[in-house]
Coordinates of C-alpha atoms in Angstrom, one line a residue:
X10 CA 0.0 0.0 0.0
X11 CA 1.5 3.5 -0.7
X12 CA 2.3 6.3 1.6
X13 CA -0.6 8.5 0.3
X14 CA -3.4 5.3 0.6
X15 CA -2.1 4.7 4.3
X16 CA -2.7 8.7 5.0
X17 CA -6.0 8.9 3.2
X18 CA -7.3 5.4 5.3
X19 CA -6.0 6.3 8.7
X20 CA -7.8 9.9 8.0
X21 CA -11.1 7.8 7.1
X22 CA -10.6 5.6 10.6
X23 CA -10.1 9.1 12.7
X24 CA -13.3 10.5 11.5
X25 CA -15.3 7.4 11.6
X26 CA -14.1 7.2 15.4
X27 CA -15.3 11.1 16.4
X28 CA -18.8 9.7 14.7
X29 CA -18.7 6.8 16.7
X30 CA -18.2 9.1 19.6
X31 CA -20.5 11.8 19.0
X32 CA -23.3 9.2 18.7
X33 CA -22.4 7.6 21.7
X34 CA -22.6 11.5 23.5
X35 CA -26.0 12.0 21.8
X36 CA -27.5 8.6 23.1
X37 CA -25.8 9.6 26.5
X38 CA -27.4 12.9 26.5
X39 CA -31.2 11.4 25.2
X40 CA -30.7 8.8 28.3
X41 CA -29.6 11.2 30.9
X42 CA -32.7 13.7 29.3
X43 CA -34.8 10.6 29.8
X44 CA -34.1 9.6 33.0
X45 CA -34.8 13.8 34.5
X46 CA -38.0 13.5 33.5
X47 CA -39.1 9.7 34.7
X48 CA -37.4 11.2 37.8
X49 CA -40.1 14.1 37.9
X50 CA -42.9 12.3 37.0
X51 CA -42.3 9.6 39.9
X52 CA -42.2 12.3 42.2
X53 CA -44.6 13.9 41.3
X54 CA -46.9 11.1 41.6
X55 CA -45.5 10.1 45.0
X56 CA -46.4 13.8 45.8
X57 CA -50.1 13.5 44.7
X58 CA -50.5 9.6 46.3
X59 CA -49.0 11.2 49.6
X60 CA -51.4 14.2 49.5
X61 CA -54.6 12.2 48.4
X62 CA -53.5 9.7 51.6
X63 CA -53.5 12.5 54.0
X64 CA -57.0 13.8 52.4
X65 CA -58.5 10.7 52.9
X66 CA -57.1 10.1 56.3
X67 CA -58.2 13.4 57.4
X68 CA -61.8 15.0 58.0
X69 CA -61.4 16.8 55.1
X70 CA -62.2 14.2 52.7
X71 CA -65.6 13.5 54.6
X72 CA -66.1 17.0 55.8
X73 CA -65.2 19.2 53.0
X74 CA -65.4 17.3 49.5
X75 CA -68.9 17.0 47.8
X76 CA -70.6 13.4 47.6
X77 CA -73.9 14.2 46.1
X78 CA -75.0 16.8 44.4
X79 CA -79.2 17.4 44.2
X80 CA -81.0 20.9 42.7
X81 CA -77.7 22.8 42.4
X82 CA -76.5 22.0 46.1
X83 CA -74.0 20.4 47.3
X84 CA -73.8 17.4 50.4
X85 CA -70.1 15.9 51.7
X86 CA -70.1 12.5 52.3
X87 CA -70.2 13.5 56.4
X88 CA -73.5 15.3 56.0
X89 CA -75.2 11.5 53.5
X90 CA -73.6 10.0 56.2
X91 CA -75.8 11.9 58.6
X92 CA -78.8 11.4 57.1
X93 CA -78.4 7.6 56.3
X94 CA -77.3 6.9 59.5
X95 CA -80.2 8.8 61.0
X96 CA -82.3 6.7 58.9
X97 CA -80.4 3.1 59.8
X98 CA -80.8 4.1 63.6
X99 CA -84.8 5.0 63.6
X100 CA -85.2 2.1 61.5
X101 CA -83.5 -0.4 63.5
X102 CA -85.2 1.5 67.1
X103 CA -88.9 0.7 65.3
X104 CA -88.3 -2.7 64.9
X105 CA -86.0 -3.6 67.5
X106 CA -87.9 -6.4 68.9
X107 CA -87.9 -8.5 65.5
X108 CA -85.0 -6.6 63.4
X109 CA -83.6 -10.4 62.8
X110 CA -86.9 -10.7 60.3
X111 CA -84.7 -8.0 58.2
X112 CA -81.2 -8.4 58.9
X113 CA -78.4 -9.0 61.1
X114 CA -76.8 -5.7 62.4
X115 CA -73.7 -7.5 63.5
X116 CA -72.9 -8.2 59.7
X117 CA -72.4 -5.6 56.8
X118 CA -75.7 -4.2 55.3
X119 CA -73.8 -4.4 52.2
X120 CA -73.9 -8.3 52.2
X121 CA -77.5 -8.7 53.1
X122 CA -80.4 -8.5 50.7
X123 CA -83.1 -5.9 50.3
X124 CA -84.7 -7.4 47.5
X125 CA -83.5 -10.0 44.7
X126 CA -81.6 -6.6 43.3
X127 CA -80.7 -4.8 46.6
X128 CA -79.1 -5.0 49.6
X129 CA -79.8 -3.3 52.5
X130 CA -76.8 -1.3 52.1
X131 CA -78.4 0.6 49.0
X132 CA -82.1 0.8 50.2
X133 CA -80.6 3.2 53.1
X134 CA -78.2 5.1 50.4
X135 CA -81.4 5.6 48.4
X136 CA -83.6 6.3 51.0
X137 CA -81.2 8.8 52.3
X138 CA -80.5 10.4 48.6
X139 CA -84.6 10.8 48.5
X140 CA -84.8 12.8 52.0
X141 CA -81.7 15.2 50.5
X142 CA -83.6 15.7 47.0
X143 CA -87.2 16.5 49.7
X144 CA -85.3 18.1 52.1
X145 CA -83.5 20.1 49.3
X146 CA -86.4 21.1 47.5
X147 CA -88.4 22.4 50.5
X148 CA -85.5 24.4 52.0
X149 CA -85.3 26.6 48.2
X150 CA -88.9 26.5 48.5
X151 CA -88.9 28.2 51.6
X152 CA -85.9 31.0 51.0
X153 CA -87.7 31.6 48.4
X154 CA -90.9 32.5 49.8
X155 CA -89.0 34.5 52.8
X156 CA -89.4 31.4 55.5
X157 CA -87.8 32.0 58.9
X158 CA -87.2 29.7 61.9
X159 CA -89.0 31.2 65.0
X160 CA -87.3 31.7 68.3
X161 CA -89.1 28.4 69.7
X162 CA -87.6 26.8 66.5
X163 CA -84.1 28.1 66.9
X164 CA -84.1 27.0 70.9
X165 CA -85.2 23.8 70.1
X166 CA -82.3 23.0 68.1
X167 CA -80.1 24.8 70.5
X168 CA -81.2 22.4 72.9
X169 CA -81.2 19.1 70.8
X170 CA -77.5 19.9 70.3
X171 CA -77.1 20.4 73.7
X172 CA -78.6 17.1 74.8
X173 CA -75.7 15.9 72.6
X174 CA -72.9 17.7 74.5
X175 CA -73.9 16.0 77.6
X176 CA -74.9 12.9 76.2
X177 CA -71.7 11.6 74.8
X178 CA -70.0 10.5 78.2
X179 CA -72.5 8.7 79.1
X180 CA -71.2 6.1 76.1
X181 CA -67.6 6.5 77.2
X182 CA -66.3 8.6 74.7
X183 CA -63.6 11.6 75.6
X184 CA -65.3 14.6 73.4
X185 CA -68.3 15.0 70.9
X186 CA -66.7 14.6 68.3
X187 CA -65.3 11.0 68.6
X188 CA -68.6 10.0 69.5
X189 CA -70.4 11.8 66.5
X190 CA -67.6 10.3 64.2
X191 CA -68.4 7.1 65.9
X192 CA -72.4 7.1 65.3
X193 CA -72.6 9.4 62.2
X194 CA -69.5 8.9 60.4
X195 CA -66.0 10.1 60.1
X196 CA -65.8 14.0 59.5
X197 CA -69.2 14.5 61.5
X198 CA -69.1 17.2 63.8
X199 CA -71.4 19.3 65.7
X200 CA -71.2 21.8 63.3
X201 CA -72.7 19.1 60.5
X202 CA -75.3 18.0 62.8
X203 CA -76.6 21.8 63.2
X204 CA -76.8 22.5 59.6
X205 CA -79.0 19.3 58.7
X206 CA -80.8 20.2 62.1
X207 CA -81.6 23.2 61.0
X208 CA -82.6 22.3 57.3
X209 CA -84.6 20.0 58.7
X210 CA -86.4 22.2 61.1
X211 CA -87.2 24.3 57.9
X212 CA -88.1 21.7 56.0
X213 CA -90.7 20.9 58.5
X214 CA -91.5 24.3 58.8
X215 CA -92.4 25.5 55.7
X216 CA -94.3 22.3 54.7
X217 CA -96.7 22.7 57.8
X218 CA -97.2 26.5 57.2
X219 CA -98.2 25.2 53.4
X220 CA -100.1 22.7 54.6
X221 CA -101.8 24.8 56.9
X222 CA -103.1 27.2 54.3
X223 CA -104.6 24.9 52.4
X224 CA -108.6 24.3 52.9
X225 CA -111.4 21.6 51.5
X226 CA -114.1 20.5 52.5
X227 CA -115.6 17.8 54.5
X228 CA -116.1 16.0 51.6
X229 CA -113.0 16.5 50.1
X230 CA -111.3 15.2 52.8
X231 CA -113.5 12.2 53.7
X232 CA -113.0 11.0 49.8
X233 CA -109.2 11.5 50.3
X234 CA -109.3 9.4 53.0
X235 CA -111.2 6.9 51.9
X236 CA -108.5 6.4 48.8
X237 CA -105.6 6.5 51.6
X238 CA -107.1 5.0 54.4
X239 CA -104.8 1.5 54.1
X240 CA -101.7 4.1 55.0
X241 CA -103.0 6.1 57.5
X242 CA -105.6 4.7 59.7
X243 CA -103.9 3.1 62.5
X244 CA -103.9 -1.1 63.3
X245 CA -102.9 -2.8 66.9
X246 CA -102.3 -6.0 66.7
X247 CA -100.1 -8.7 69.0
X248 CA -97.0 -10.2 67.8
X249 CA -94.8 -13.1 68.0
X250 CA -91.8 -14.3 65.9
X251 CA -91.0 -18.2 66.2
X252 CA -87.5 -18.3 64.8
X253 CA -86.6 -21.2 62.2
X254 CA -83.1 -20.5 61.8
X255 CA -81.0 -23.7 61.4
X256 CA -78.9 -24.9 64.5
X257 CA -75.3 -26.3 63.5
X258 CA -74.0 -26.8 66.5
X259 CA -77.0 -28.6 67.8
X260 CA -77.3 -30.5 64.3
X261 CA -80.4 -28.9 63.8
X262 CA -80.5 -28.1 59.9
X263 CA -83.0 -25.3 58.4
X264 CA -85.8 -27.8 57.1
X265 CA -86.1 -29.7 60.5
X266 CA -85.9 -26.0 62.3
X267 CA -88.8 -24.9 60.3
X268 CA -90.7 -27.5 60.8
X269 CA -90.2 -27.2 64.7
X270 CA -90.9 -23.3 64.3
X271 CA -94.5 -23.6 62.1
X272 CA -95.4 -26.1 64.4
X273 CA -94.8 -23.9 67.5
X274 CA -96.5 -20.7 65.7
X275 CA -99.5 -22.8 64.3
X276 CA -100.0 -24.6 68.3
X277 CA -99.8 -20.7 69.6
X278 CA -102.7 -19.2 67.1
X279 CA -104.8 -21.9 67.8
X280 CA -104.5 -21.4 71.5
X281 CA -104.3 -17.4 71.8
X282 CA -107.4 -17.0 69.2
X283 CA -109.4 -14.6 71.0
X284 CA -107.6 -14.0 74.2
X285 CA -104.9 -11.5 74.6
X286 CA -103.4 -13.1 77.5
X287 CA -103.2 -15.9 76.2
X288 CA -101.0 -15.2 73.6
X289 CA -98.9 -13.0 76.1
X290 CA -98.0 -15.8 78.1
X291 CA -97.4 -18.4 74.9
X292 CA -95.3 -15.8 74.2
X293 CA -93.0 -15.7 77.2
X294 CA -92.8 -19.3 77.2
X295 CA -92.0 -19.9 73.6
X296 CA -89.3 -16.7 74.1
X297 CA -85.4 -17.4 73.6
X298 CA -83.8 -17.9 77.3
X299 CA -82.1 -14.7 76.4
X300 CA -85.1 -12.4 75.3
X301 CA -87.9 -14.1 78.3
X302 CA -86.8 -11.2 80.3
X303 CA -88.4 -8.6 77.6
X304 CA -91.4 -10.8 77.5
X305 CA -92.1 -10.4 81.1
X306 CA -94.5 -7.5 80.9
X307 CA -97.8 -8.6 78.5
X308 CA -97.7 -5.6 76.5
X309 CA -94.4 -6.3 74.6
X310 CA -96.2 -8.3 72.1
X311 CA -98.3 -5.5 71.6
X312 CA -97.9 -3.6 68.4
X313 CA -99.4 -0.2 66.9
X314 CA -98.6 1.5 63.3
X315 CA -100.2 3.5 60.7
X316 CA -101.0 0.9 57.8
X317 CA -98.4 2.9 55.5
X318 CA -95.6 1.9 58.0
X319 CA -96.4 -1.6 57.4
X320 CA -95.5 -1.7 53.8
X321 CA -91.9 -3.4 54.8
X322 CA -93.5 -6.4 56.6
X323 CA -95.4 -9.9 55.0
X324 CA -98.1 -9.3 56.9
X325 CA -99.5 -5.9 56.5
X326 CA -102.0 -7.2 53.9
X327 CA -103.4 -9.4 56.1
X328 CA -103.7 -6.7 59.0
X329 CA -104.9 -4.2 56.8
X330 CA -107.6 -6.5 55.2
X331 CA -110.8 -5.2 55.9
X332 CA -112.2 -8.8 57.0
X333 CA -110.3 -8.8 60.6
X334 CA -112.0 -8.8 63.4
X335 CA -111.0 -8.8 67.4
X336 CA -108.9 -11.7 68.6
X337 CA -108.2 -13.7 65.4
X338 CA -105.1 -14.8 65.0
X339 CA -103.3 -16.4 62.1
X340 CA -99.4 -17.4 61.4
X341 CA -97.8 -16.0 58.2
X342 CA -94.2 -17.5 57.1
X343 CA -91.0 -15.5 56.3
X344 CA -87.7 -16.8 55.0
X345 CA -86.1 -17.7 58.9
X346 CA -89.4 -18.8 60.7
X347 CA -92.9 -17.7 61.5
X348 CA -95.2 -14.6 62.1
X349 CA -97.5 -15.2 64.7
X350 CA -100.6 -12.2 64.8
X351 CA -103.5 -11.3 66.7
X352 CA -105.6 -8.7 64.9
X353 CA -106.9 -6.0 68.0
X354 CA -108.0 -3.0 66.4
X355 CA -108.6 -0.6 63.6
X356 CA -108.6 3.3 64.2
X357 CA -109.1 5.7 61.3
X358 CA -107.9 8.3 64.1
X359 CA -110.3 11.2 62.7
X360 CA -109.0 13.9 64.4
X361 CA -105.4 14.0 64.2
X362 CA -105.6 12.4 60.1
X363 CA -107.2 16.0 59.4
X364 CA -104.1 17.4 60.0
X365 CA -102.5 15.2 57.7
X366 CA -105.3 14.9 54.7
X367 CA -104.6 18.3 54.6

């Protein structure tokens, strides 16, 4: 190879070496470039999962962020929770003596069914949701026509929230608002519980003031009443539930516990027909070892609700049939044992349902 070929190749192998090395500084750049940004981006996110855990761990999430909106207002999950709460607690108070019929309050709500597309979990969301959209509605209705709360009003809340204050050692908690976070909710405070106070007090309000301007006649209301009568007249009866709940520890499955249960409720109607002692007594001694105690006094069987309350119950069209008369008795199944009824009275309560045809 000449001298001038040798200079002209080891010129070619320089240059093709600074190529080689300015790639090799551009990929090192791109990488180094690359690596800045995944190094923002991680901590930026860290940032936002470390503020969105100390949201959610805080009263803030509950207390300040909105969970349902209805006609243009806003609710935070603290003041639903208030209002479904309210609703769980008056429901399970009403039917404290046979709340098993509906469900077990030892186990989630959201694993216990409502109906074949509900669970009890979402009957007391919706149920709450339609007291926000009323309770909503009313309050506009009543800033708009210039509604006030009276004095009486205003003390009677003052004093409600005062029973609270006083109220909350007697369960063992340290302030009011571990035990309101404890009954209503994480994020509920006495602050919440005053503003749905208070919107319900005008609620309230402003309905009855409506209500009260209104004016039929006799006749009017005695044909409204006749059309509603199944939801307001008011039925006492006697109760008695014969559990038929299934017994795995005593080896007692849910066919032969049945069985036992109809047999027990069928022998107690046939005995108590006509005679309210009677089926006092067959209740105490057909009573759970752990319940006989309530049984004691007579009138613990004894029952009285407006027909509309007893939409929720297998029975109610049997109560409110129009063929009962004093003393009859009859047994009516439900999914874990037996209803055992004595039909006692019908009152169409004429006085005080004026008020309410209104």
């Amino acid at each position: 190879m000449s001298a001038s070929k040798e200079k002209q190749k080891r010129k070619q192998l320089r240059e093709e070496g600074q190529d080689k090395r300015l790639v090799a500084e551009q990929e090192r750049l791109k990488k180094e470039k690359r690596y800045k940004w995944t190094t923002r981006i991680v901590i930026a996110l860290i940032v936002i999962l470390f503020a969105i855990t100390i949201l959610i761990n805080s009263n803030l999430f509950y207390s300040v962020m909105p969970a349902v909106t209805i006609g243009g207002e806003s609710y935070t999950t603290a003041e639903f929770n208030y209002i479904y709460f309210t609703n769980y607690y008056n429901f399970v108070e009403n039917n404290k003596d046979y709340i098993s019929v509906f469900f077990d309050t030892s186990k989630p709500l959201s694993k216990q069914m409502y109906s074949e597309d509900m669970t009890w979990e979402d009957y007391f969301k919706q149920t709450a949701i339609d007291n926000l959209r009323e309770l909503t509605m009313l309050c506009q209705k009543a800033e708009e026509a210039g509604y006030a709360l009276s004095q009486e009003q205003k003390d009677e809340i003052a004093g409600n929230l005062s029973g609270l204050k006083s109220i909350y050692m007697l369960y063992g908690y340290p302030s009011l608002k571990q035990y309101l976070a404890a009954v209503y909710g994480r994020g509920c405070t006495e602050e919440t519980v005053e503003k749905m106070m208070t919107k319900s007090y005008i609620a309230n309000g402003y309905s009855q003031q409506v209500l009260g301007s209104f004016s039929y006649t006799e006749e009017e209301l005695e044909n409204y009443y006749q059309e509603k009568r199944d939801t307001y007249d008011v039925i006492t009866y006697r109760y008695f539930f014969v559990n038929g709940e299934a017994d795995e520890e005593a080896g007692i499955d849910s066919e032969t516990a049945m069985a036992e249960a109809k047999k027990i409720a069928d022998s107690m109607a046939a005995e108590a027909a006509g005679d309210e002692d009677a089926f006092a007594n067959l209740a105490y001694e057909h009573a759970d070892e752990d319940e006989k105690e309530n049984y004691r006094d007579k009138d613990s069987t004894l029952k009285s609700s407006r027909g509309g309350s007893l939409s929720y119950y297998d029975y109610a069209e049997w109560l409110l049939s129009d063929e009962r008369v004093y003393g009859e008795t009859t047994v009516i199944e439900s999914t874990i044992g037996y209803h055992v009824l004595m039909f006692i009275s019908r009152d169409d309560n004429h006085y005080n349902m004026a008020q309410v045809r209104h």
